[in-house]
Amino acid sequence: MLRSVLIGAGSIGGSVAAMITEAGFPLDVVAHGEEKAALFRAPGFRLTGAFGDRCVPLQAFPSVDALEGQYDICFIATKYQQMPQVARDMLPHLKKDSLVVSLQNGIVLDLLSDVVGKERTVGVMIGYGATLREPNLVEVTAGDELRIGMPGGRTSPHLESLAEMMSAVLPTKIDDDIVARLFSKVVFNSCINSVCGISGLDLGKALHYRPVRMAMLDIMREGDAVAQAMGLDVPRFNVLPKNSFIAAHDSRLFNIFMGRFLEIGMGIKSGKVHPSTLQSLEKGKKTEIDIMNGYLAAKGLELGVPTPVNSWMTETIREIEDGKRPISRKNIWDLGRRFYRIF
């Protein structure tokens, strides 16, 4: 059986580690310090919500320096800003044919492959939401599927084994165009993280506001324009229609209908989601907005594609990060006045 390690046991990393370990796959977990490592070992890592309630003791270590030997599969589930350095730290523990799996939000495979090589790099499109309630407690708020793949449609002898491991979390498929699949998640994340981040509301409550629903539709339209400029055929994600379908229609009646569809469909499936951007802002930490709305805005600028709503969302989240603007429902009113003549 392949030897595996996971670094970064937060909401996604911790839930993945617990499910894989519970399924009987050997997995070492690197925590942030001995105190957390001891907590993960006993009583263990706890899950609640959509995946049921369980507590799973993990084989946890306080740092990468505490690891011994080499691994066939390495999961990195830290914030994207930390991922390149973690990958560098792991190089002595990797084999020539090891796989290094990015569990980050966004499209960050280039950052990873620059360190470990494209022949080792794997991306994962994560089809569920999770919130870290305590250092060893995660609430899973929604579940769908997982997709894994290597840049450029590459393959590896370990890829099927990785898919089998990940299937302990959710049904997992190998995807030949993981970048397009990840792009669909970027647009989805840009929708939910931005509106919840600026307002301080869980997704279901945020969707009650018309400017929020209108902004989500425009985030998808701008995302489709960027994807077309990049030459990507982006599939649908979760309950969202394909971005190209949204982009092809922009009448008042269509926007009202689709807005209500988002409110009902996403509210039922993901209404309790408390996204990572909002979690970070509430803790006074930097967010990952640069690989969500910021990514779409930057790509749009690079390719000559206008992205006014994504740009405004990125700037507003940065103002909140810098303490220049509070998290408040008033930001929804600002959004409505700025783009939709609402309020």
Coordinates of C-alpha atoms in Angstrom, one line a residue:
M1 CA 0.0 0.0 0.0
L2 CA 1.2 3.5 -0.9
R3 CA 2.7 5.7 1.9
S4 CA 1.0 9.0 2.1
V5 CA 1.2 12.3 4.1
L6 CA -1.0 15.3 4.5
I7 CA 0.1 18.8 5.5
G8 CA -2.4 21.3 6.7
A9 CA -5.3 19.8 8.7
G10 CA -7.8 22.6 8.5
S11 CA -11.4 22.4 7.3
I12 CA -10.6 20.6 4.0
G13 CA -7.3 18.9 5.0
G14 CA -8.7 17.7 8.3
S15 CA -11.8 16.3 6.8
V16 CA -9.9 14.6 4.0
A17 CA -7.4 13.1 6.5
A18 CA -10.2 11.8 8.8
M19 CA -12.1 10.1 6.0
I20 CA -9.0 8.6 4.4
T21 CA -7.7 7.3 7.7
E22 CA -11.1 5.9 8.7
A23 CA -11.3 4.0 5.4
G24 CA -8.1 2.2 6.3
F25 CA -5.5 4.0 4.2
P26 CA -2.2 4.7 6.0
L27 CA -1.8 8.4 6.3
D28 CA 0.6 10.6 8.3
V29 CA -0.6 14.1 9.1
V30 CA 1.5 17.2 9.8
A31 CA -0.1 19.5 12.2
H32 CA 1.0 23.0 13.2
G33 CA 2.9 22.2 16.4
E34 CA 2.9 19.5 19.0
E35 CA -0.2 20.8 20.8
K36 CA -2.4 20.3 17.7
A37 CA -0.6 17.0 16.8
A38 CA -1.4 15.6 20.3
L39 CA -5.0 16.7 19.9
F40 CA -5.3 15.0 16.5
R41 CA -3.8 11.8 18.0
A42 CA -6.2 11.7 21.0
P43 CA -9.1 12.2 21.1
G44 CA -8.8 12.6 17.3
F45 CA -10.2 14.7 14.5
R46 CA -14.0 15.2 14.6
L47 CA -16.4 15.6 11.8
T48 CA -20.0 16.6 11.9
G49 CA -22.6 17.6 9.3
A50 CA -23.2 16.2 5.9
F51 CA -20.6 13.4 6.3
G52 CA -22.1 12.3 9.7
D53 CA -20.6 12.5 13.1
R54 CA -17.3 10.7 13.9
C55 CA -14.0 11.1 15.7
V56 CA -11.0 9.6 14.0
P57 CA -7.5 9.4 15.7
L58 CA -4.8 10.5 13.3
Q59 CA -1.2 9.6 13.0
A60 CA 0.0 13.2 13.6
F61 CA 3.4 14.9 13.6
P62 CA 4.2 18.5 14.8
S63 CA 6.2 19.5 11.7
V64 CA 7.7 18.3 8.4
D65 CA 11.0 18.0 10.2
A66 CA 9.5 15.2 12.3
L67 CA 8.8 13.0 9.3
E68 CA 11.0 10.1 8.3
G69 CA 11.5 8.4 5.0
Q70 CA 9.8 9.1 1.7
Y71 CA 6.2 9.2 0.6
D72 CA 4.4 8.1 -2.6
I73 CA 1.6 10.7 -2.2
C74 CA 1.8 14.1 -0.5
F75 CA -1.4 16.2 0.1
I76 CA -0.8 19.9 0.7
A77 CA -3.9 21.5 2.2
T78 CA -2.4 24.8 3.6
K79 CA -3.3 28.2 2.4
Y80 CA -2.0 28.8 -1.1
Q81 CA 0.5 31.4 0.1
Q82 CA 2.2 28.7 2.2
M83 CA 2.0 25.9 -0.3
P84 CA 5.3 26.5 -2.3
Q85 CA 7.4 26.6 0.8
V86 CA 5.7 23.4 2.2
A87 CA 6.4 21.7 -1.2
R88 CA 10.1 22.7 -1.0
D89 CA 10.3 21.4 2.6
M90 CA 8.8 18.1 1.4
L91 CA 11.3 17.5 -1.4
P92 CA 13.6 15.3 0.6
H93 CA 10.6 13.1 1.5
L94 CA 9.5 12.6 -2.2
K95 CA 10.4 9.9 -4.6
K96 CA 10.9 10.5 -8.3
D97 CA 7.4 9.2 -9.1
S98 CA 5.6 10.6 -6.0
L99 CA 2.5 12.7 -6.5
V100 CA 2.0 16.0 -4.8
V101 CA -1.7 16.9 -4.5
S102 CA -2.9 20.5 -4.2
L103 CA -6.0 20.8 -2.0
Q104 CA -6.0 24.5 -2.3
N105 CA -8.9 26.6 -3.7
G106 CA -8.1 28.2 -7.0
I107 CA -5.8 27.4 -9.9
V108 CA -2.4 27.2 -8.3
L109 CA -0.9 24.2 -10.1
D110 CA 1.8 26.4 -11.7
L111 CA 3.0 27.4 -8.2
L112 CA 3.3 23.8 -7.2
S113 CA 4.8 22.4 -10.4
D114 CA 7.5 25.1 -10.3
V115 CA 8.7 23.4 -7.1
V116 CA 8.0 19.7 -7.6
G117 CA 7.7 19.4 -11.4
K118 CA 4.6 18.9 -13.6
E119 CA 5.2 15.1 -13.6
R120 CA 4.4 15.1 -9.9
T121 CA 1.7 17.7 -9.7
V122 CA -2.0 16.8 -9.2
G123 CA -5.0 19.2 -8.8
V124 CA -8.2 18.4 -7.0
M125 CA -11.6 20.0 -7.7
I126 CA -13.2 19.7 -4.2
G127 CA -16.9 19.4 -4.4
Y128 CA -17.9 20.0 -0.8
G129 CA -17.9 22.8 1.7
A130 CA -16.5 22.7 5.3
T131 CA -16.1 25.0 8.2
L132 CA -13.5 24.6 11.0
R133 CA -15.4 25.1 14.2
E134 CA -12.6 24.1 16.6
P135 CA -8.9 23.0 16.0
N136 CA -10.1 19.4 15.7
L137 CA -13.7 19.8 14.7
V138 CA -15.0 20.4 11.2
E139 CA -18.6 20.8 10.1
V140 CA -19.2 19.6 6.5
T141 CA -21.9 21.7 5.0
A142 CA -22.4 20.2 1.5
G143 CA -21.2 17.3 -0.5
D144 CA -21.0 16.5 -4.3
E145 CA -18.0 14.9 -6.0
L146 CA -14.2 15.2 -6.4
R147 CA -12.2 15.4 -9.6
I148 CA -8.5 14.8 -9.8
G149 CA -6.0 15.3 -12.7
M150 CA -2.6 16.4 -13.8
P151 CA -1.7 19.4 -15.9
G152 CA -1.9 18.8 -19.6
G153 CA -3.7 15.5 -19.1
R154 CA -0.6 13.8 -17.9
T155 CA -0.9 10.5 -16.1
S156 CA 0.9 8.5 -13.4
P157 CA 0.9 4.9 -12.1
H158 CA -0.2 6.3 -8.8
L159 CA -3.2 8.3 -10.1
E160 CA -5.7 5.4 -9.9
S161 CA -4.6 4.6 -6.3
L162 CA -5.0 8.3 -5.5
A163 CA -8.6 8.2 -6.9
E164 CA -9.3 5.2 -4.8
M165 CA -8.1 7.0 -1.6
M166 CA -10.1 10.1 -2.4
S167 CA -13.2 8.0 -3.0
A168 CA -13.2 7.5 0.8
V169 CA -14.2 11.2 1.0
L170 CA -16.6 11.5 -2.0
P171 CA -17.0 9.7 -5.4
T172 CA -13.9 10.6 -7.3
K173 CA -13.2 10.7 -11.1
I174 CA -10.0 11.4 -13.0
D175 CA -10.3 14.4 -15.3
D176 CA -8.3 15.0 -18.5
D177 CA -8.7 18.8 -18.2
I178 CA -8.3 19.5 -14.5
V179 CA -7.6 23.3 -15.2
A180 CA -11.1 23.8 -16.8
R181 CA -12.6 21.8 -13.9
L182 CA -10.8 23.9 -11.4
F183 CA -11.9 27.1 -13.2
S184 CA -15.5 26.1 -12.7
K185 CA -14.8 25.9 -8.9
V186 CA -12.9 29.3 -9.0
V187 CA -16.1 30.9 -10.4
F188 CA -18.3 29.2 -7.8
N189 CA -15.9 30.2 -5.0
S190 CA -15.8 33.7 -6.3
C191 CA -19.6 33.9 -6.1
I192 CA -20.0 32.6 -2.6
N193 CA -16.9 33.8 -0.9
S194 CA -17.1 37.4 -2.1
V195 CA -20.8 38.0 -1.2
C196 CA -20.5 36.3 2.2
G197 CA -17.1 38.0 2.9
I198 CA -18.4 41.6 2.3
S199 CA -21.7 41.0 4.2
G200 CA -20.7 38.8 7.1
L201 CA -23.7 36.5 6.3
D202 CA -23.9 32.7 5.6
L203 CA -24.7 32.0 2.0
G204 CA -28.4 31.3 2.5
K205 CA -29.0 34.6 4.2
A206 CA -26.9 36.6 1.7
L207 CA -28.9 35.2 -1.2
H208 CA -32.1 36.9 0.2
Y209 CA -30.6 40.2 -1.2
R210 CA -31.2 41.0 -4.8
P211 CA -27.8 42.8 -5.4
V212 CA -26.1 39.6 -4.2
R213 CA -28.0 37.5 -6.7
M214 CA -27.3 39.9 -9.5
A215 CA -23.6 40.1 -8.6
M216 CA -23.4 36.3 -8.7
L217 CA -24.8 36.2 -12.2
D218 CA -22.3 38.9 -13.3
I219 CA -19.4 37.1 -11.7
M220 CA -20.3 34.0 -13.8
R221 CA -20.7 36.1 -16.9
E222 CA -17.3 37.7 -16.4
G223 CA -15.8 34.3 -15.6
D224 CA -17.1 32.9 -18.9
A225 CA -15.6 35.8 -20.8
V226 CA -12.2 35.2 -19.2
A227 CA -12.5 31.4 -19.8
Q228 CA -13.2 32.0 -23.5
A229 CA -10.2 34.2 -23.8
M230 CA -8.1 31.5 -22.1
G231 CA -9.5 28.8 -24.5
L232 CA -11.1 26.8 -21.7
D233 CA -14.4 24.8 -22.1
V234 CA -15.6 25.2 -18.5
P235 CA -18.2 22.6 -17.2
R236 CA -20.9 23.4 -14.8
F237 CA -20.3 23.2 -11.0
N238 CA -22.6 22.2 -8.2
V239 CA -26.1 23.5 -8.8
L240 CA -24.9 26.3 -11.0
P241 CA -25.7 26.2 -14.7
K242 CA -22.8 26.5 -17.1
N243 CA -21.3 29.9 -17.1
S244 CA -21.7 30.1 -20.9
F245 CA -25.5 29.6 -20.5
I246 CA -25.7 32.5 -18.0
A247 CA -23.5 34.7 -20.3
A248 CA -25.8 34.0 -23.3
H249 CA -28.8 35.6 -21.5
D250 CA -29.0 39.0 -19.8
S251 CA -32.6 40.2 -19.9
R252 CA -34.4 41.5 -16.9
L253 CA -36.8 38.6 -16.8
F254 CA -34.0 36.1 -17.1
N255 CA -32.0 37.7 -14.3
I256 CA -35.0 37.7 -12.0
F257 CA -35.7 34.0 -12.8
M258 CA -32.1 32.9 -12.4
G259 CA -31.7 35.0 -9.3
R260 CA -34.6 33.1 -7.7
F261 CA -33.1 29.8 -8.9
L262 CA -29.9 30.7 -7.1
E263 CA -31.7 31.7 -4.0
I264 CA -33.7 28.5 -3.8
G265 CA -31.2 26.0 -5.3
M266 CA -28.1 27.2 -3.5
G267 CA -30.0 28.0 -0.4
I268 CA -31.2 24.5 -0.1
K269 CA -27.9 22.8 -0.9
S270 CA -25.4 25.2 0.5
G271 CA -27.3 27.7 2.6
K272 CA -25.4 27.0 5.8
V273 CA -22.0 27.5 4.1
H274 CA -19.8 30.0 6.0
P275 CA -17.0 30.4 3.4
S276 CA -13.3 30.5 4.0
T277 CA -13.0 34.1 3.1
L278 CA -15.5 35.1 5.7
Q279 CA -13.8 32.8 8.3
S280 CA -10.4 34.5 7.6
L281 CA -11.8 38.0 7.8
E282 CA -13.6 37.3 11.1
K283 CA -10.2 36.1 12.5
G284 CA -8.4 39.2 11.2
K285 CA -6.4 37.1 8.7
K286 CA -5.6 37.6 5.1
T287 CA -7.9 35.8 2.7
E288 CA -7.4 33.9 -0.5
I289 CA -9.3 36.5 -2.6
D290 CA -6.4 36.7 -5.0
I291 CA -7.1 33.2 -6.3
M292 CA -10.8 33.7 -6.5
N293 CA -12.3 37.0 -7.7
G294 CA -8.7 38.4 -7.8
Y295 CA -7.7 35.7 -10.2
L296 CA -10.6 36.4 -12.6
A297 CA -9.9 40.2 -12.4
A298 CA -6.1 39.7 -13.0
K299 CA -6.7 37.3 -15.9
G300 CA -9.3 39.7 -17.3
L301 CA -6.8 42.6 -17.2
E302 CA -4.1 40.4 -18.8
L303 CA -6.4 39.3 -21.6
G304 CA -8.3 42.6 -22.2
V305 CA -11.6 41.3 -20.7
P306 CA -13.6 43.7 -18.5
T307 CA -14.3 42.3 -15.0
P308 CA -15.9 45.2 -13.1
V309 CA -17.8 43.2 -10.5
N310 CA -14.9 40.8 -9.7
S311 CA -12.6 43.7 -9.5
W312 CA -14.9 45.6 -7.1
M313 CA -15.3 42.5 -4.9
T314 CA -11.5 42.0 -4.8
E315 CA -10.9 45.6 -3.8
T316 CA -13.7 45.6 -1.2
I317 CA -12.4 42.4 0.4
R318 CA -8.9 43.9 0.5
E319 CA -10.3 47.0 2.2
I320 CA -11.8 44.8 4.9
E321 CA -8.5 43.0 5.3
D322 CA -6.7 46.3 5.8
G323 CA -9.3 47.6 8.3
K324 CA -10.5 50.3 5.9
R325 CA -14.0 49.0 5.7
P326 CA -16.1 46.8 8.1
I327 CA -17.8 43.6 7.3
S328 CA -21.4 44.8 7.0
R329 CA -24.6 44.3 5.2
K330 CA -24.1 48.0 4.2
N331 CA -21.6 46.6 1.6
I332 CA -24.5 44.9 -0.1
W333 CA -26.2 48.3 -0.4
D334 CA -23.0 49.8 -1.8
L335 CA -22.9 46.9 -4.4
G336 CA -26.5 47.6 -5.3
R337 CA -26.0 51.3 -5.8
R338 CA -22.7 50.8 -7.7
F339 CA -23.9 48.3 -10.3
Y340 CA -27.7 47.8 -10.1
R341 CA -29.3 51.1 -9.2
I342 CA -30.7 49.3 -6.1
F343 CA -31.1 51.0 -2.7

